[in-house]
Coordinates of C-alpha atoms in Angstrom, one line a residue:
M1355 CA 0.0 0.0 0.0
R1356 CA 2.9 2.3 0.8
F1357 CA 4.3 1.8 -2.6
I1358 CA 0.9 2.5 -4.3
T1359 CA 0.8 5.7 -2.5
T1360 CA 4.4 6.9 -3.4
V1361 CA 4.0 6.1 -6.9
A1362 CA 0.5 8.3 -6.9
V1363 CA 2.8 11.1 -5.1
L1364 CA 5.5 10.4 -7.8
A1365 CA 3.1 10.6 -10.8
L1366 CA 1.3 14.2 -9.3
L1367 CA 4.7 16.0 -8.9
A1368 CA 4.7 17.3 -12.6
A1369 CA 1.6 19.3 -11.7
C1370 CA 2.9 20.4 -8.1
S1371 CA 5.1 23.1 -6.8
N1372 CA 8.0 22.2 -4.4
E1373 CA 5.8 23.1 -1.3
Q1374 CA 2.9 21.5 -2.6
M1375 CA 4.8 18.2 -2.8
Y1376 CA 6.4 18.8 0.4
S1377 CA 3.2 19.0 2.1
A1378 CA 1.8 16.3 0.3
V1379 CA 4.5 13.9 1.3
Q1380 CA 4.5 15.2 4.9
Q1381 CA 0.6 14.2 4.8
N1382 CA 1.2 10.6 3.9
Q1383 CA 4.1 10.2 6.4
Q1384 CA 1.5 11.7 9.1
L1385 CA -1.1 8.9 8.0
E1386 CA 1.6 6.3 8.1
C1387 CA 2.6 7.4 12.0
A1388 CA -1.3 6.8 13.0
K1389 CA -0.8 3.1 12.1
L1390 CA 2.0 2.9 14.9
P1391 CA 1.5 2.7 18.9
Q1392 CA 1.2 5.9 21.1
N1393 CA 4.7 6.1 21.8
A1394 CA 5.9 5.8 18.4
Y1395 CA 3.3 7.7 16.9
E1396 CA 4.3 10.8 19.3
E1397 CA 7.9 10.6 17.9
C1398 CA 7.0 10.1 14.3
M1399 CA 4.5 13.2 14.2
R1400 CA 7.2 15.4 16.0
E1401 CA 9.5 14.1 13.1
T1402 CA 7.2 15.2 10.5
G1403 CA 6.2 18.5 12.3
T1404 CA 9.2 20.3 10.2
S1405 CA 7.1 23.4 8.0
Y1406 CA 8.2 23.7 4.4
R1407 CA 10.5 27.2 5.3
E1408 CA 12.5 25.1 7.7
Y1409 CA 13.0 22.1 5.4
E1410 CA 13.8 24.5 2.9
R1411 CA 16.2 26.6 4.9
K1412 CA 18.2 23.5 5.8
R1413 CA 18.0 22.2 2.4
Q1414 CA 20.0 25.8 1.1
E1415 CA 22.4 25.1 3.6
L1416 CA 23.8 21.8 2.6
L1417 CA 23.6 22.8 -1.0
K1418 CA 25.8 25.5 0.1
D1419 CA 28.5 22.7 1.9
D1420 CA 28.7 21.2 -1.6

């Protein structure tokens, strides 16, 4: 099921902006978090809580290092 969802997200990439794509992937990850036990769920949700702006800032920092 996860593979099908990933393929669907990738198929939509051509029509989405980077921010929309990030949001879609983040929402998919949050749906996967919901399948976990409570203690793992909370940690999983913290990991998906990064905003697009923060993600992009970190991404640009990493690109500068190269």
